Coordinates of C-alpha atoms and ligand atoms in Angstrom, one line a residue:
M152 CA 22.0 -7.6 2.3
L153 CA 17.6 -7.9 3.5
D154 CA 16.8 -11.9 2.8
L155 CA 13.3 -12.9 3.0
K156 CA 14.2 -16.4 1.5
G157 CA 11.4 -18.6 2.8
K158 CA 8.9 -15.8 3.4
V159 CA 5.5 -15.7 1.9
G160 CA 4.1 -12.2 1.3
L161 CA 0.4 -10.9 0.4
V162 CA 0.8 -7.6 -2.1
F163 CA -2.1 -5.9 -3.0
G164 CA -1.6 -2.8 -5.6
V165 CA 0.5 -3.5 -8.7
A166 CA -2.0 -1.0 -12.0
N167 CA 1.2 -1.2 -14.2
H168 CA 5.5 -0.4 -13.5
R169 CA 4.8 3.0 -11.3
S170 CA 3.0 1.7 -9.1
I171 CA 5.3 1.6 -5.2
A172 CA 3.5 -1.8 -4.9
W173 CA 5.4 -2.3 -8.0
S174 CA 8.5 -2.3 -6.9
V175 CA 8.5 -3.2 -3.6
A176 CA 7.4 -6.7 -5.2
Q177 CA 10.2 -6.5 -7.6
T178 CA 12.9 -5.8 -4.2
L179 CA 11.0 -8.3 -2.3
L180 CA 11.4 -11.1 -5.1
N181 CA 15.1 -10.3 -4.9
A182 CA 15.9 -10.6 -1.3
G183 CA 13.6 -14.0 -2.7
A184 CA 10.7 -14.0 -0.6
E185 CA 7.3 -16.0 -3.0
L186 CA 4.5 -13.0 -3.7
A187 CA 1.4 -13.8 -3.8
L188 CA 0.6 -10.8 -6.1
S189 CA -3.4 -8.6 -5.7
V190 CA -4.6 -6.8 -8.3
L191 CA -7.2 -5.1 -9.4
D192 CA -8.6 -5.8 -13.3
E193 CA -7.1 -8.6 -16.2
R194 CA -5.6 -6.1 -17.5
A195 CA -3.0 -5.6 -14.0
Q196 CA -2.6 -9.1 -13.7
K197 CA -1.0 -9.8 -17.6
K198 CA 1.0 -6.6 -16.3
A199 CA 2.0 -8.0 -12.5
Q200 CA 2.6 -11.3 -14.5
A201 CA 5.8 -10.0 -15.9
L202 CA 7.8 -9.4 -12.7
F203 CA 8.0 -12.9 -12.2
Q204 CA 10.5 -15.2 -13.4
H205 CA 9.0 -18.5 -12.8
E206 CA 6.2 -19.6 -11.5
S207 CA 7.7 -20.6 -8.1
Q208 CA 7.9 -17.0 -8.1
G209 CA 4.4 -17.2 -7.0
M210 CA 1.3 -15.6 -8.8
V211 CA -1.2 -13.0 -9.5
E212 CA -4.8 -12.7 -8.9
Q213 CA -6.6 -10.2 -9.2
C214 CA -9.6 -9.1 -6.0
D215 CA -11.7 -5.2 -6.3
I216 CA -11.3 -5.8 -2.6
S217 CA -15.0 -3.4 -1.9
Q218 CA -15.8 -7.2 -3.1
I219 CA -15.7 -9.4 0.3
D220 CA -16.4 -13.0 -1.5
Q221 CA -13.3 -12.5 -4.1
L222 CA -10.9 -11.2 -0.5
K223 CA -11.9 -15.4 0.4
A224 CA -11.3 -16.6 -2.5
L225 CA -8.2 -14.6 -2.5
I226 CA -6.5 -16.2 1.1
H227 CA -7.6 -19.3 0.3
K228 CA -5.7 -20.0 -2.9
I229 CA -2.7 -18.1 -0.4
K230 CA -3.7 -21.1 2.0
Q231 CA -3.7 -23.7 -0.5
R232 CA -0.5 -22.9 -1.9
W233 CA 1.4 -21.5 1.4
G234 CA -0.9 -22.1 4.4
R235 CA 0.3 -19.2 5.9
I236 CA 1.1 -15.5 4.9
D237 CA 4.4 -13.7 6.6
F238 CA 3.9 -10.1 5.2
I239 CA 1.5 -8.5 3.7
V240 CA 1.3 -4.6 1.9
H241 CA -1.2 -3.5 1.7
S242 CA -1.0 -0.1 -1.0
I243 CA -4.2 0.4 -2.4
A244 CA -6.4 3.7 -2.6
F245 CA -9.9 4.9 -4.4
A246 CA -11.7 8.2 -4.7
D247 CA -14.5 9.5 -7.2
I248 CA -12.0 12.1 -9.6
Q249 CA -15.3 14.9 -8.9
A250 CA -14.9 14.3 -5.1
L251 CA -11.3 15.2 -5.0
K252 CA -11.2 18.4 -7.2
N253 CA -14.6 19.8 -5.3
P254 CA -14.2 21.2 -1.7
I255 CA -13.9 18.3 0.6
S256 CA -17.6 20.5 2.1
T257 CA -19.6 19.2 -0.6
C258 CA -17.9 15.5 -0.7
S259 CA -21.4 13.4 -1.0
R260 CA -21.6 10.5 1.6
E261 CA -21.5 7.4 -1.3
A262 CA -18.4 9.2 -2.8
Y263 CA -16.5 9.6 0.9
L264 CA -18.0 5.6 1.4
Q265 CA -16.4 4.5 -1.1
A266 CA -12.9 5.4 -0.5
M267 CA -13.2 5.0 3.1
D268 CA -14.1 1.1 2.4
I269 CA -11.6 1.4 -0.9
S270 CA -8.8 2.5 0.8
A271 CA -8.2 2.4 4.5
F272 CA -11.0 -0.3 5.6
S273 CA -9.9 -2.6 3.2
L274 CA -6.9 -3.1 5.6
L275 CA -8.7 -4.0 8.3
S276 CA -11.1 -6.8 6.5
I277 CA -7.8 -8.0 4.6
V278 CA -6.5 -8.4 8.2
N279 CA -9.2 -10.1 9.0
E280 CA -10.2 -12.7 6.6
S281 CA -6.6 -13.6 6.7
R282 CA -5.6 -13.3 10.2
E283 CA -5.5 -17.9 11.1
L284 CA -2.4 -18.2 7.8
L285 CA -0.6 -14.6 10.0
S286 CA 2.3 -16.1 10.8
E287 CA 4.0 -15.4 14.5
Q288 CA 5.6 -13.5 13.7
A289 CA 3.6 -10.9 10.2
S290 CA 4.7 -7.9 9.4
I291 CA 1.8 -4.9 7.5
V292 CA 2.8 -2.1 6.0
T293 CA 0.4 0.0 4.1
L294 CA 1.6 3.8 2.0
S295 CA 0.0 7.2 3.8
Y296 CA 0.6 10.6 2.7
L297 CA 1.5 14.0 5.1
G298 CA -2.4 14.7 3.8
A299 CA -3.4 13.0 6.8
E300 CA -1.9 14.7 9.1
I301 CA -2.4 18.6 7.8
A302 CA -4.1 20.2 5.7
I303 CA -3.1 19.9 2.1
P304 CA -6.1 20.9 -0.7
S305 CA -5.0 19.2 -3.4
Y306 CA -5.0 16.2 -1.2
G307 CA -8.7 16.6 -0.8
L308 CA -10.6 14.1 0.4
M309 CA -7.8 11.6 0.7
G310 CA -7.0 13.1 3.6
P311 CA -9.5 12.0 6.7
V312 CA -9.2 8.9 4.2
K313 CA -5.9 8.1 5.0
A314 CA -5.6 9.7 8.6
A315 CA -8.1 7.0 8.8
L316 CA -5.9 4.5 7.8
E317 CA -2.6 5.7 10.2
A318 CA -5.6 5.6 12.9
E319 CA -6.4 1.9 12.3
V320 CA -2.7 0.8 11.6
R321 CA -1.9 2.3 15.5
Y322 CA -5.1 -0.2 16.7
L323 CA -3.5 -2.8 15.4
A324 CA -0.1 -2.8 16.3
A325 CA -2.2 -3.0 20.2
E326 CA -4.5 -5.5 19.0
L327 CA -2.2 -7.6 17.5
G328 CA 1.8 -6.8 18.9
S329 CA 0.8 -9.5 21.9
L330 CA 0.7 -12.1 18.6
G331 CA 3.6 -10.9 17.9
M332 CA 2.5 -8.7 14.9
R333 CA 3.3 -6.1 13.4
A334 CA 1.7 -3.3 12.0
N335 CA 3.3 -0.3 10.2
V336 CA 2.7 2.8 7.7
V337 CA 5.3 4.6 5.5
S338 CA 4.4 8.0 4.8
A339 CA 5.5 8.7 1.0
G340 CA 6.5 11.9 -0.7
P341 CA 4.9 12.5 -3.7
L342 CA 5.6 10.1 -6.8
K343 CA 4.2 9.7 -10.4
T344 CA 2.1 7.0 -10.3
L345 CA -1.8 6.2 -11.9
A346 CA -3.2 7.0 -8.1
A347 CA -1.4 10.3 -7.9
S348 CA -2.8 11.5 -11.2
A349 CA -5.7 11.5 -10.3
I350 CA -4.6 14.0 -7.6
P351 CA -5.7 17.6 -8.5
G352 CA -2.7 20.2 -9.9
F353 CA -0.5 16.9 -8.3
K354 CA 2.4 17.8 -11.5
Q355 CA 2.5 21.2 -9.9
H356 CA 2.5 20.1 -5.9
L357 CA 5.3 17.4 -7.2
K358 CA 7.7 19.8 -8.6
E359 CA 6.8 22.3 -5.9
V360 CA 7.7 19.5 -3.6
G361 CA 11.5 18.0 -5.4
T362 CA 12.5 22.2 -5.2
S363 CA 11.3 22.7 -1.8
N364 CA 12.5 19.6 0.5
P365 CA 15.7 19.2 2.7
R366 CA 17.0 17.9 0.4
G367 CA 16.4 19.7 -2.9
R368 CA 14.3 17.3 -5.4
G369 CA 12.2 14.7 -4.8
I370 CA 12.1 10.8 -3.9
E371 CA 12.4 7.9 -5.9
H372 CA 10.2 4.8 -5.8
Q373 CA 12.7 2.9 -4.9
E374 CA 13.3 4.4 -1.9
V375 CA 9.9 3.9 -0.7
A376 CA 10.4 0.2 -2.0
N377 CA 13.4 -0.1 0.3
V378 CA 11.7 1.2 3.2
V379 CA 7.8 -1.2 3.2
C380 CA 10.0 -4.4 2.1
F381 CA 12.6 -4.0 5.7
L382 CA 9.7 -3.4 7.6
C383 CA 8.5 -6.4 6.0
S384 CA 12.0 -8.0 7.4
S385 CA 12.9 -9.0 11.0
M386 CA 15.1 -6.5 10.9
S387 CA 12.5 -4.5 11.6
S388 CA 11.7 -6.0 14.3
G389 CA 11.2 -3.7 16.6
I390 CA 9.1 -1.3 15.0
N391 CA 5.8 -1.9 15.6
G392 CA 2.1 1.2 15.5
E393 CA 4.7 3.2 14.0
V394 CA 4.6 6.5 10.5
I395 CA 8.1 6.5 8.8
H396 CA 7.6 9.1 6.4
V397 CA 10.0 8.7 2.7
D398 CA 10.1 11.6 1.5
A399 CA 13.4 13.3 1.8
G400 CA 12.2 15.4 5.0
Q401 CA 9.5 17.8 3.9
H402 CA 7.5 16.4 7.0
A403 CA 10.2 17.7 8.5
V404 CA 9.9 21.8 7.6
R405 CA 6.2 21.7 5.4
A406 CA 7.2 24.2 3.9
F407 CA 5.5 23.0 -0.7
Ligands
LIG693 P1 -1.4 3.3 -8.6 O1 -2.6 4.1 -8.5 O2 -0.6 2.6 -8.5 O3 -2.0 2.2 -7.2 C1 -3.4 1.9 -6.3 C2 -3.8 0.7 -7.1 O4 -4.6 0.8 -6.5 C3 -3.9 0.2 -8.0 O5 -3.4 -1.3 -8.1 C4 -5.0 0.5 -8.0 O6 -5.6 -1.1 -8.7 C5 -5.4 -0.6 -6.5 N1 -7.1 -0.2 -6.8 C6 -7.8 0.9 -6.8 N2 -9.0 0.4 -6.5 C7 -9.4 -0.6 -5.6 C8 -10.0 -1.8 -5.3 N3 -11.9 -1.7 -5.2 N4 -9.4 -3.3 -5.1 C9 -8.1 -3.7 -5.6 N5 -7.9 -2.1 -5.4 C10 -7.8 -1.7 -5.9 O7 -0.7 4.5 -7.3 P2 0.1 4.7 -6.3 O8 1.3 6.2 -6.4 O9 1.4 2.6 -7.0 O10 -0.5 3.3 -4.9 C11 0.0 2.7 -3.5 C12 -0.3 3.9 -2.5 O11 0.2 4.2 -1.5 C13 -1.9 4.1 -2.3 O12 -2.1 3.7 -1.2 C14 -1.2 5.7 -2.8 O13 -2.4 6.6 -1.5 C15 -0.2 5.8 -1.4 N6 0.6 7.2 -1.8 C16 1.1 6.9 -3.4 C17 2.1 8.9 -3.0 C18 1.7 8.8 -4.1 O14 2.4 10.0 -5.0 N7 1.8 8.2 -5.2 C19 2.5 9.5 -2.1 C20 1.8 8.3 -0.6 C21 1.3 7.7 -0.4

């Protein structure tokens, strides 16, 4: 059993009960962690509040990650309440829906930079702003997809964005490793969520992956959450700079 009693985590990306971050937060809370949940807007804030049974378990704060002042304010609140962060879960992505639909070669600079900013640069800016609060063996985990490694036509613009995110994690692992900290990626198979529904042809993709992967069915939110939470815990202390696929073996056969 995962035991995270006494640990403080900062989790980004709960939009609703289908969010990967929702399952992650639920699992972390069950393991005894206290959490700061960072959400985009008021709607998500109301939903995320339902994850807590008692206010001693943590707090929910709004933060648009593209607004540095909002990130600074969030970190300040964590500093006041706990004075430290033991792990960070970055489960955020955004790209303009039309840019996702269009061929990647036609992507505008504006759409490209926005997707990179919110989905990839945000990890660096979170680490930078929370640096003084990161505890000695802090663990950082982010979410990616196989489209970072191979071209999956329907994934379009998000492929290069996730490739950048995965590279960032390797460099963070190198930078923070000597301080005893770690950074890792969970590359998840397709799951029905708000973000995924913006990917063109996602429903069909989900169906195909479900039947073509070695297990003969897709994955579940909880299977991804379990690995994210393992990476947050000291049970994974030897793992750093890694991309762990939680896709029921899809990356190994790559047929879909
Ligand atoms: P989701 O829509 O539930 O989560 C995406 C989150 O990003 C939302 O909470 C949204 O509010 C947040 N976000 C977007 N713009 C933001 C901004 N400016 N500031 C702050 N937050 C912002 O979908 P999800 O599938 O749970 O996505 C979580 C992560 O998992 C993403 O990085 C996604 O790429 C990744 N992922 C998803 C799948 C999948 O099939 N669902 C597969 C592999 C990886």
